[in-house]
């Protein structure tokens, strides 16, 4: 059977009426940018790309989230911005690394889509040569808007027209949905093209594997504690089975494992900083991952509500995340809802 490249896959999706020519080209541009990021990540210590980025006035550079920027965060952000500037498919871009969205420069034609991305997720893995990735979400630019602003991006995740991530691991993989299943492509480094390696990924509804940063346990709210305690109790507890735990510490890596063999990934609200409703970002982490997971038969909630139904109020909004195997996410969500109704 001949291998199916990303280009061929997208052209066939266009023929089926699932993707417009503009969206197809936009996704090809994002994939091309990811190949460049993969090269930069792959150079590691030989490429002078490791470590913290320097701020203009000296010291470490800090992004809008108050987090130290790695050199590769900055490089990846620039690669994505530059690649997407001239194609004519986008109205504006927004990124984890920029406080505000950026319109397409006047020198180039503007299109009808908005692209929002986390250029390099899991940056604490960069310096230890472990998996990192790029996460992206594509929205429609609202009708009649000629100069898109931050508020034009504030659309519920259910309106995303495409979402995906590129995982820079032992191999580079692009996992993509345009609302007709979730498909995985592996980068053929010799040919320089992404090749379809798993079409229509399916997440098993049940699982015995969970992913959570246990070091925060004492800071979680009561229903999260109760749910995880019951997982940890294993055979002897109410779940009557043993659960295994995995934590890649880069959301892309953990979500990729779940898309491949099932599991539940949790980054809950915690009391460490009560002003933050979670660690992960809605627009460029939770929403695209929720779409990919739902398209593969899984589920994604914030512990109470479907992630894709949340109406965003700001570009860098944070949200608790419970995603993965459908039955397990429903169980975790039930713990929180039952706790709320008992407290009401
Ligand atoms: P990181 O801070 O390294 O960028 O996006 C945030 C994120 O990584 C996720 O990719 C990852 O799942 C999580 O944070 C890891 O958080 P912990 O540091 O609490 O383990």
Short mmCIF file of C-alpha atoms and ligand atoms in Angstrom, two decimals:
data_model
loop_
_atom_site.label_atom_id
_atom_site.label_comp_id
_atom_site.label_asym_id
_atom_site.label_seq_id
_atom_site.Cartn_x
_atom_site.Cartn_y
_atom_site.Cartn_z
CA UNK A 1 0.00 0.00 0.00
CA UNK A 2 1.48 3.41 -0.96
CA UNK A 3 2.22 5.72 1.95
CA UNK A 4 -0.11 8.70 2.37
CA UNK A 5 1.63 12.01 2.92
CA UNK A 6 0.06 14.85 4.90
CA UNK A 7 -0.32 16.75 1.61
CA UNK A 8 -2.24 13.90 0.02
CA UNK A 9 -4.37 13.40 3.13
CA UNK A 10 -5.34 17.08 3.17
CA UNK A 11 -6.07 17.15 -0.56
CA UNK A 12 -8.36 14.14 -0.13
CA UNK A 13 -10.07 15.88 2.81
CA UNK A 14 -10.54 18.93 0.58
CA UNK A 15 -12.15 16.75 -2.12
CA UNK A 16 -14.51 15.34 0.53
CA UNK A 17 -15.50 18.91 1.45
CA UNK A 18 -14.02 18.65 4.96
CA UNK A 19 -11.44 21.39 4.53
CA UNK A 20 -11.27 24.59 2.47
CA UNK A 21 -8.25 25.19 0.21
CA UNK A 22 -7.18 28.04 2.53
CA UNK A 23 -7.35 25.90 5.66
CA UNK A 24 -5.46 23.12 3.88
CA UNK A 25 -2.65 25.50 2.96
CA UNK A 26 -2.61 26.98 6.47
CA UNK A 27 -2.18 23.50 7.97
CA UNK A 28 0.61 22.74 5.52
CA UNK A 29 2.38 25.93 6.58
CA UNK A 30 2.04 25.01 10.27
CA UNK A 31 3.39 21.51 9.52
CA UNK A 32 6.36 23.04 7.65
CA UNK A 33 7.10 25.34 10.60
CA UNK A 34 6.97 22.31 12.93
CA UNK A 35 9.59 20.58 10.77
CA UNK A 36 11.87 23.58 11.29
CA UNK A 37 11.23 23.52 15.05
CA UNK A 38 11.97 19.77 15.02
CA UNK A 39 15.37 20.50 13.43
CA UNK A 40 16.14 23.18 16.04
CA UNK A 41 15.06 20.91 18.93
CA UNK A 42 17.03 18.00 17.43
CA UNK A 43 20.30 19.96 17.38
CA UNK A 44 20.24 20.10 21.18
CA UNK A 45 23.51 21.15 22.78
CA UNK A 46 25.19 21.36 19.32
CA UNK A 47 22.85 24.12 18.15
CA UNK A 48 23.32 26.65 20.96
CA UNK A 49 19.57 26.43 21.52
CA UNK A 50 19.45 25.16 25.12
CA UNK A 51 19.02 27.22 28.28
CA UNK A 52 17.19 30.41 29.14
CA UNK A 53 16.55 33.23 26.68
CA UNK A 54 18.21 36.51 27.61
CA UNK A 55 16.06 39.62 28.21
CA UNK A 56 16.92 42.75 26.20
CA UNK A 57 18.18 44.55 29.31
CA UNK A 58 20.09 41.52 30.67
CA UNK A 59 18.90 38.67 32.94
CA UNK A 60 16.43 35.95 31.93
CA UNK A 61 13.53 36.76 29.63
CA UNK A 62 10.08 36.31 31.25
CA UNK A 63 6.94 35.66 29.20
CA UNK A 64 3.39 36.97 29.78
CA UNK A 65 2.71 34.02 32.13
CA UNK A 66 5.55 35.15 34.40
CA UNK A 67 7.59 32.09 33.35
CA UNK A 68 11.24 32.16 32.29
CA UNK A 69 11.49 31.77 28.52
CA UNK A 70 13.83 29.16 27.13
CA UNK A 71 15.80 29.96 23.99
CA UNK A 72 13.81 27.28 22.17
CA UNK A 73 10.48 28.86 23.26
CA UNK A 74 11.55 32.08 21.57
CA UNK A 75 12.99 30.37 18.48
CA UNK A 76 9.84 28.23 18.02
CA UNK A 77 7.57 31.26 18.41
CA UNK A 78 9.55 33.16 15.77
CA UNK A 79 9.51 30.21 13.36
CA UNK A 80 5.70 29.92 13.61
CA UNK A 81 5.12 33.67 13.26
CA UNK A 82 7.46 34.01 10.30
CA UNK A 83 6.09 30.93 8.49
CA UNK A 84 2.50 32.10 8.88
CA UNK A 85 3.00 35.77 8.00
CA UNK A 86 2.95 35.64 4.22
CA UNK A 87 0.62 32.77 3.23
CA UNK A 88 -2.54 34.90 2.99
CA UNK A 89 -4.67 32.43 4.97
CA UNK A 90 -4.55 34.07 8.38
CA UNK A 91 -5.98 37.24 9.88
CA UNK A 92 -3.93 37.06 13.09
CA UNK A 93 -1.85 34.84 15.38
CA UNK A 94 -1.75 34.56 19.16
CA UNK A 95 0.77 32.67 21.22
CA UNK A 96 1.64 31.67 24.77
CA UNK A 97 4.79 33.73 24.36
CA UNK A 98 3.07 37.04 23.43
CA UNK A 99 0.83 39.15 25.63
CA UNK A 100 -1.44 40.14 22.73
CA UNK A 101 -2.39 38.70 19.38
CA UNK A 102 -0.49 39.86 16.30
CA UNK A 103 -2.18 40.82 13.05
CA UNK A 104 -0.69 39.66 9.79
CA UNK A 105 1.70 42.44 8.64
CA UNK A 106 0.21 44.97 6.19
CA UNK A 107 2.68 43.89 3.50
CA UNK A 108 0.82 40.57 3.11
CA UNK A 109 -2.79 39.69 2.28
CA UNK A 110 -5.00 38.73 5.24
CA UNK A 111 -7.15 35.58 5.32
CA UNK A 112 -10.13 34.35 7.30
CA UNK A 113 -8.54 32.22 10.00
CA UNK A 114 -7.01 32.83 13.42
CA UNK A 115 -4.13 30.69 14.67
CA UNK A 116 -3.33 30.32 18.35
CA UNK A 117 -0.42 28.22 19.59
CA UNK A 118 1.87 27.13 22.36
CA UNK A 119 5.11 27.11 20.34
CA UNK A 120 6.96 24.75 22.67
CA UNK A 121 4.94 22.96 25.32
CA UNK A 122 6.72 21.26 28.22
CA UNK A 123 9.71 23.59 28.12
CA UNK A 124 11.06 22.19 31.40
CA UNK A 125 11.84 19.04 29.37
CA UNK A 126 14.06 20.88 26.87
CA UNK A 127 17.30 20.83 28.81
CA UNK A 128 16.93 17.15 29.80
CA UNK A 129 16.49 15.92 26.19
CA UNK A 130 12.94 14.67 26.82
CA UNK A 131 9.81 15.08 24.68
CA UNK A 132 8.38 18.54 24.00
CA UNK A 133 5.89 19.73 21.39
CA UNK A 134 3.96 22.47 19.61
CA UNK A 135 0.19 22.73 20.20
CA UNK A 136 -2.08 24.72 17.88
CA UNK A 137 -5.72 25.64 17.34
CA UNK A 138 -7.39 27.22 14.30
CA UNK A 139 -10.50 29.40 14.63
CA UNK A 140 -12.50 31.38 12.09
CA UNK A 141 -12.00 35.12 12.10
CA UNK A 142 -15.46 36.56 12.97
CA UNK A 143 -17.45 37.79 9.96
CA UNK A 144 -16.74 41.40 8.99
CA UNK A 145 -13.59 41.75 11.14
CA UNK A 146 -10.75 43.23 9.10
CA UNK A 147 -8.30 43.88 11.93
CA UNK A 148 -8.56 40.98 14.40
CA UNK A 149 -7.94 41.80 18.08
CA UNK A 150 -7.55 39.59 21.19
CA UNK A 151 -11.32 39.49 21.78
CA UNK A 152 -11.91 37.97 18.32
CA UNK A 153 -10.04 34.86 19.53
CA UNK A 154 -12.38 34.39 22.51
CA UNK A 155 -14.51 31.65 20.97
CA UNK A 156 -15.53 28.38 22.63
CA UNK A 157 -13.37 25.37 21.73
CA UNK A 158 -16.35 23.77 19.96
CA UNK A 159 -15.90 26.36 17.18
CA UNK A 160 -12.31 25.27 16.37
CA UNK A 161 -11.99 24.29 12.71
CA UNK A 162 -8.72 22.41 13.27
CA UNK A 163 -6.43 21.49 16.12
CA UNK A 164 -3.23 19.57 16.49
CA UNK A 165 0.16 19.12 18.02
CA UNK A 166 3.60 18.19 16.87
CA UNK A 167 5.53 15.97 19.27
CA UNK A 168 9.32 16.21 19.16
CA UNK A 169 10.27 12.84 20.67
CA UNK A 170 12.41 9.96 19.41
CA UNK A 171 10.44 10.53 16.21
CA UNK A 172 8.60 13.72 15.26
CA UNK A 173 4.85 13.22 14.97
CA UNK A 174 2.06 15.54 13.86
CA UNK A 175 -1.37 14.68 15.24
CA UNK A 176 -4.20 16.54 13.59
CA UNK A 177 -7.97 16.90 13.50
CA UNK A 178 -10.18 18.95 11.22
CA UNK A 179 -13.30 17.59 12.89
CA UNK A 180 -13.32 14.27 11.02
CA UNK A 181 -11.28 12.02 13.26
CA UNK A 182 -7.81 12.36 14.76
CA UNK A 183 -4.92 11.25 12.58
CA UNK A 184 -1.22 10.77 13.35
CA UNK A 185 1.61 11.44 10.89
CA UNK A 186 5.26 10.56 11.44
CA UNK A 187 8.02 12.71 9.97
CA UNK A 188 10.08 10.80 7.43
CA UNK A 189 13.35 12.64 8.03
CA UNK A 190 14.94 11.38 4.78
CA UNK A 191 12.03 12.55 2.61
CA UNK A 192 11.21 15.57 4.75
CA UNK A 193 7.49 14.79 4.71
CA UNK A 194 4.87 13.73 7.24
CA UNK A 195 3.45 10.27 6.48
CA UNK A 196 0.11 9.02 7.82
CA UNK A 197 0.92 6.29 10.34
CA UNK A 198 -2.34 6.00 12.33
CA UNK A 199 -5.63 7.14 10.81
CA UNK A 200 -8.69 7.54 13.04
CA UNK A 201 -7.00 7.09 16.42
CA UNK A 202 -9.32 5.60 19.06
CA UNK A 203 -8.93 6.05 22.81
CA UNK A 204 -10.25 3.02 24.73
CA UNK A 205 -13.18 4.11 26.93
CA UNK A 206 -11.72 2.38 29.98
CA UNK A 207 -8.25 2.61 31.42
CA UNK A 208 -6.07 1.66 34.35
CA UNK A 209 -3.51 4.42 33.85
CA UNK A 210 -3.55 7.99 35.17
CA UNK A 211 -1.25 11.01 34.84
CA UNK A 212 -1.06 13.74 37.47
CA UNK A 213 1.66 15.65 39.30
CA UNK A 214 1.26 13.95 42.70
CA UNK A 215 3.55 16.46 44.42
CA UNK A 216 0.62 18.89 44.47
CA UNK A 217 -1.72 16.43 46.20
CA UNK A 218 -2.05 18.38 49.44
CA UNK A 219 -3.14 21.49 47.51
CA UNK A 220 -6.04 19.87 45.60
CA UNK A 221 -9.71 20.37 46.43
CA UNK A 222 -11.61 17.59 48.27
CA UNK A 223 -13.21 15.78 45.27
CA UNK A 224 -9.88 15.62 43.38
CA UNK A 225 -8.27 14.16 46.55
CA UNK A 226 -11.09 11.63 46.90
CA UNK A 227 -10.92 10.55 43.25
CA UNK A 228 -7.12 10.07 43.23
CA UNK A 229 -7.17 8.36 46.65
CA UNK A 230 -9.60 5.81 45.23
CA UNK A 231 -7.27 5.21 42.25
CA UNK A 232 -4.32 4.76 44.61
CA UNK A 233 -6.26 2.32 46.82
CA UNK A 234 -6.28 -0.05 43.80
CA UNK A 235 -7.64 -3.58 44.28
CA UNK A 236 -8.46 -2.92 47.94
CA UNK A 237 -10.40 0.30 47.28
CA UNK A 238 -13.83 1.10 45.82
CA UNK A 239 -12.49 0.86 42.24
CA UNK A 240 -11.43 -2.76 42.92
CA UNK A 241 -8.53 -2.64 40.45
CA UNK A 242 -4.94 -1.43 40.42
CA UNK A 243 -4.02 1.73 38.49
CA UNK A 244 -0.61 2.58 37.05
CA UNK A 245 0.77 6.14 36.90
CA UNK A 246 2.78 7.95 34.18
CA UNK A 247 3.87 11.62 34.04
CA UNK A 248 5.89 12.84 31.04
CA UNK A 249 5.63 16.43 32.41
CA UNK A 250 4.93 17.77 28.92
CA UNK A 251 1.21 17.81 28.12
CA UNK A 252 1.91 16.81 24.49
CA UNK A 253 3.72 13.67 25.64
CA UNK A 254 1.01 12.67 28.11
CA UNK A 255 -1.81 13.34 25.64
CA UNK A 256 0.04 11.42 22.93
CA UNK A 257 0.28 8.38 25.21
CA UNK A 258 -3.44 8.64 25.95
CA UNK A 259 -4.34 8.90 22.24
CA UNK A 260 -2.14 5.84 21.65
CA UNK A 261 -3.23 3.51 24.48
CA UNK A 262 -5.75 5.32 26.70
CA UNK A 263 -5.49 6.83 30.18
CA UNK A 264 -6.58 9.94 32.02
CA UNK A 265 -4.50 13.13 32.20
CA UNK A 266 -5.28 15.53 35.02
CA UNK A 267 -4.00 19.00 35.84
CA UNK A 268 -6.52 20.11 38.46
CA UNK A 269 -7.12 23.40 40.23
CA UNK A 270 -4.93 23.64 43.32
CA UNK A 271 -4.51 25.94 46.28
CA UNK A 272 -0.87 26.87 45.59
CA UNK A 273 -2.06 30.03 43.89
CA UNK A 274 -5.85 30.31 44.36
CA UNK A 275 -5.96 33.25 41.93
CA UNK A 276 -5.14 30.83 39.09
CA UNK A 277 -7.95 28.47 38.05
CA UNK A 278 -5.44 25.77 37.03
CA UNK A 279 -2.03 25.70 35.35
CA UNK A 280 -2.86 24.91 31.74
CA UNK A 281 -4.11 27.45 29.23
CA UNK A 282 -7.56 27.11 27.68
CA UNK A 283 -7.01 28.61 24.23
CA UNK A 284 -3.79 26.90 23.17
CA UNK A 285 -3.50 23.83 25.41
CA UNK A 286 -6.86 22.57 26.74
CA UNK A 287 -9.06 23.43 23.73
CA UNK A 288 -6.94 21.89 20.96
CA UNK A 289 -6.19 18.80 23.09
CA UNK A 290 -9.88 18.45 24.00
CA UNK A 291 -10.86 18.52 20.32
CA UNK A 292 -8.22 15.90 19.41
CA UNK A 293 -9.29 13.69 22.31
CA UNK A 294 -13.04 13.98 21.59
CA UNK A 295 -12.42 13.26 17.91
CA UNK A 296 -10.70 10.05 19.04
CA UNK A 297 -13.69 9.00 21.16
CA UNK A 298 -12.38 10.39 24.48
CA UNK A 299 -13.70 13.13 26.75
CA UNK A 300 -12.35 16.35 28.27
CA UNK A 301 -13.76 18.39 31.16
CA UNK A 302 -12.56 20.93 33.71
CA UNK A 303 -13.81 18.54 36.41
CA UNK A 304 -17.35 19.81 35.98
CA UNK A 305 -18.00 21.11 32.46
CA UNK A 306 -17.00 20.00 28.96
CA UNK A 307 -13.86 21.99 28.06
CA UNK A 308 -15.08 22.70 24.52
CA UNK A 309 -18.21 24.44 25.92
CA UNK A 310 -16.31 26.95 28.06
CA UNK A 311 -16.74 30.55 26.86
CA UNK A 312 -13.25 32.11 27.08
CA UNK A 313 -12.85 35.49 28.73
CA UNK A 314 -9.16 36.10 28.06
CA UNK A 315 -6.44 34.94 25.70
CA UNK A 316 -4.21 33.44 28.39
CA UNK A 317 -7.01 32.07 30.59
CA UNK A 318 -6.14 29.00 32.66
CA UNK A 319 -8.36 26.00 33.24
CA UNK A 320 -8.31 22.71 35.19
CA UNK A 321 -8.02 19.74 32.80
CA UNK A 322 -9.31 16.15 33.02
CA UNK A 323 -9.02 14.40 29.66
CA UNK A 324 -8.67 10.97 28.09
CA UNK A 325 -10.57 7.67 28.29
CA UNK A 326 -14.28 8.55 28.27
CA UNK A 327 -15.50 6.40 31.16
CA UNK A 328 -12.65 7.49 33.42
CA UNK A 329 -13.12 11.21 32.68
CA UNK A 330 -16.83 10.79 33.40
CA UNK A 331 -16.00 9.07 36.72
CA UNK A 332 -13.59 11.86 37.75
CA UNK A 333 -16.15 14.50 36.75
CA UNK A 334 -18.86 12.70 38.76
CA UNK A 335 -16.73 12.96 41.95
CA UNK A 336 -16.62 16.76 41.51
CA UNK A 337 -20.31 17.20 40.62
CA UNK A 338 -21.46 14.97 43.49
CA UNK A 339 -19.25 16.94 45.87
CA UNK A 340 -20.82 20.19 44.62
CA UNK A 341 -24.39 18.96 45.00
CA UNK A 342 -23.68 17.58 48.50
CA UNK A 343 -22.23 20.98 49.45
CA UNK A 344 -25.19 22.94 47.98
P1 LIG B 1 5.84 23.27 31.27
O1 LIG B 1 5.51 24.00 32.55
O2 LIG B 1 7.13 22.49 31.34
O3 LIG B 1 5.75 24.12 30.03
O4 LIG B 1 2.33 23.84 29.75
C1 LIG B 1 2.66 23.61 31.01
C2 LIG B 1 3.31 22.26 31.30
O5 LIG B 1 4.68 22.16 31.05
C3 LIG B 1 2.63 21.05 30.61
O6 LIG B 1 3.15 20.75 29.35
C4 LIG B 1 2.85 19.94 31.59
O7 LIG B 1 1.86 18.95 31.52
C5 LIG B 1 2.82 20.66 32.92
O8 LIG B 1 3.07 22.04 32.67
C6 LIG B 1 3.87 20.15 33.86
O9 LIG B 1 3.63 20.70 35.08
P2 LIG B 1 4.49 20.37 36.38
O10 LIG B 1 5.68 21.25 36.32
O11 LIG B 1 3.58 20.69 37.51
O12 LIG B 1 4.85 18.91 36.35
#
